[in-house]
Amino acid sequence: MTSTRLGFAPNLDGYVDAALDLQRHVEGHTRRRLAEWDERVVASADDVRREGERVRAAVLRGLGGLPPSDGTAPPVRWCGAVSGLPDDAGYGIERLIIETAPGVHATANLYRPHGTGVHPAVVFVCGHADEAKAYPQYQAVCARLARAGLVVLALDPFGQGERLGYLDEAGRPVVNAGTAEHTYAGLQSWWLGQSPARWFVHEVRRAIDLLEALPGVDATRVGLTGNSGGGWLTTLATAVEPRIAAAAPATFVTSRAKYLDGGQHQDAEQVLLGGTEHGVDHADLLAAAAPRPVTVLAAEYDFFPIEGTRETVRRAQRTYALLGEPDALTLVTAATTHQYAPELAAAATRFFCAALGLPEPDDETEPGTLPPSALACGASGNAAFLHDLTAADYREPREPADPTDWLRDRITAGRDVPDEPGVRWLPGPAGSRHGFWRTETDLWNAGILLPGETNARPGLRLVLLDHGTAEATTDHPVLTRAARDDRVGGPLLVLDVRGVGALAPRDRSGRSALSHDSTMYKLLADLLWLDDSLAAARAFDVTRAIDVMLAGHPDRPVHIHAAGLGAHHAMLAAAVDPRIVDVTVSDPVVDLDRIMTTRLHDDGRGAWHGVLPGLAVHAPGRRLHDLLGTRLKEVP
C-alpha cells in the first residue's frame, strides 16, 4: 500500500501564515500586561510601601518561596589563605566552603582588608562566567572593594566554578557550565512551580548570615553586587532581603518590554514564574528596594538595552522621591559591551564607600589577578546540587488531593475565545479535508479531517501526534489504530495545537526546537513570565477543537488517540473535559517520576515542552493516570 502524506502545504495551504502566530500572541499578551501594570498610580509614601509589599509577595510567589533558614551562621570549612598577592595589595584572601543548606557546599573566597577595626562588607554574586569567583574581571571587582576597606565574600554559584553538577567519571562536564546547567537543572524546578533562582537568593541570605557572624564585620552595613546573571540576582535579592543596606546591580537592569525587542532568551534561573502577569518589571524590583541606596551600573552597548535601563531608573527614581530620597537611586553607564568593566567597577567602589560609610577610595588602578588554581577551595566529597535539591523536594510526602480544579484553572484561565471560530475547510490529499479555526482571537489551530463510517454511535475520534499533522500519513500507526476504533462512527481529526505541525513557529535561533536555546524555549520562558505554559495552552486547544467539531452536537463522545508529546496534552485535556470518554496513548514523552528523579533527565525528546509549573506537586508520579482511571489506555 502506498503511503500518502496528509499534511498541509506551507502557510496552511497558502491561506494563512501561522508561523508567527505564537510569537505574536505571547509578545502581544506580554506588552498588554506590562502596559496595564504601568497604569498603576503611585502617588504617596504609603502607596510606595504597599507597592513594595505587593512586589515582594509576587517575587516570592514566582520563586516558589524561599528555602527554610534559621538565620544563624552556616557551617564553614576554612581552607587556608591564598598566596601570591603582592605585599602592598592592601588585603588578603581566604578560601572557604560554606554549607548553605544541608549537604550543599558553596566554594567561596573572602577578601579582607588589612588593618584592624570593624568593616562594612559586600557579597559579590557572579555572572555566568565559567570560572565564577576566579574569573579575572570578578577578581578585579572584589579586589577594588577590599582595597577600599570592604570585606568581600564571593561565592561560586551552582553550575559554575568549583560547583559543576553534571560531571562524568573523568570529571568532564556532561552539561555545559553556567546558563546551560542553570536551565538544565531549572527545568526540573519549573515542574514543581519553582524557579531555580530561589536557591540563588537563599545563598545570598546565607552569605549575609555568615558575614554577620564574622569578627570585624559590621552586620548593619552589608551590600550586594554582581553583573549579568549576578545583576539579576542582586536586583531580585535586594527586593526581598531587607538586610542588604546598599546594592549595585550591573549590566542587567533594563525593562521587560525593551528586552523583548532583542529576541534574546534567558536561562531558567532568570525566569520569574508569573512575574509579568503579577506586575514585576525591572523598575518594580528597584522600587521595592527604596529608600536604600542603589546604583545601577550599565554598559551602553549591552544586549540588555540601555534605553530600557534609563527609562526604568527614571521610573524608579520617582518612587525614591516619594520617600524623600530622590538621590539614593543613581545610574552609571560606560561605553562598553556586556561586562563588569573597570569603569563600572570603579563606580561601584565609590558607591559602596559612600553608602556604607567609608572614605572615597584613593586608588583606582586596575588590580592584578591570580590564576584560578590559587583561589580554588579543593571541594571534594559528596555535595548536593540543584537537581538533588529538586528531587528531594519532589519526593517530599504530600497529602493526595484531587487536582482537577487546579488543572482546569491552569488550562482555561486568561484565554481570549472569539465569539465565532471562523472555521475554514479545504480539500486535502486522499479524500481528507484540511481545516483551521481560531482557538483564541489571535491564534489558529488546524487539523486534517478524515472521513469515517457512520454507525449508530456518532462521535469524534481525535488524534494528537508528537509532531502533529507534519507526520500524518495514510499508514501512520496511530491513525490506523484510530481508524479501526469501531466504538464510534463519524470523522477522525488529526489536530495541530499551537506551535505544533503546520503551526510550528518560525525559527529565530538556528537551533532545533528540542534545544534549550531554541525559539520554542524562548516562547515557553515568556509564557512562564505570564503565568502560563505551552502545555496548559495546548490542552486548552484540545478542548477548543472539541467545541468546534461538536458544534450542534455537544453530547457526542470523544475518543482520543495520542502519541509522544501529544499524549501529555491529551491526558491534561481529558482531566478537565468530561466529553472525552477515553484516551489511548502510546510512546509518551512525559514521565514525571523519571524527569524529577533522574540526574540527566532530558532524553532529547522535548519533554520540557510539556512543563506545567506545579504539576509535579498537584499531580506527581502517576497521579494524572490515576485521575483518568479506566478512561486511560496505554498501548505499545
PDB file of C-alpha atoms in Angstrom, residues 450-454 489-492:
ATOM      1  CA  LEU A 450     -10.604  12.069   7.555  1.00  0.00           C
ATOM      2  CA  PRO A 451     -13.987  10.632   6.662  1.00  0.00           C
ATOM      3  CA  GLY A 452     -15.299   7.852   8.847  1.00  0.00           C
ATOM      4  CA  GLU A 453     -18.046   5.309   8.531  1.00  0.00           C
ATOM      5  CA  THR A 454     -21.332   6.279  10.066  1.00  0.00           C
ATOM      6  CA  GLY A 489     -18.680   6.410  13.994  1.00  0.00           C
ATOM      7  CA  GLY A 490     -18.061   9.690  12.267  1.00  0.00           C
ATOM      8  CA  PRO A 491     -15.000  11.751  11.451  1.00  0.00           C
ATOM      9  CA  LEU A 492     -11.394  11.440  12.556  1.00  0.00           C
TER      10      LEU A 492
END
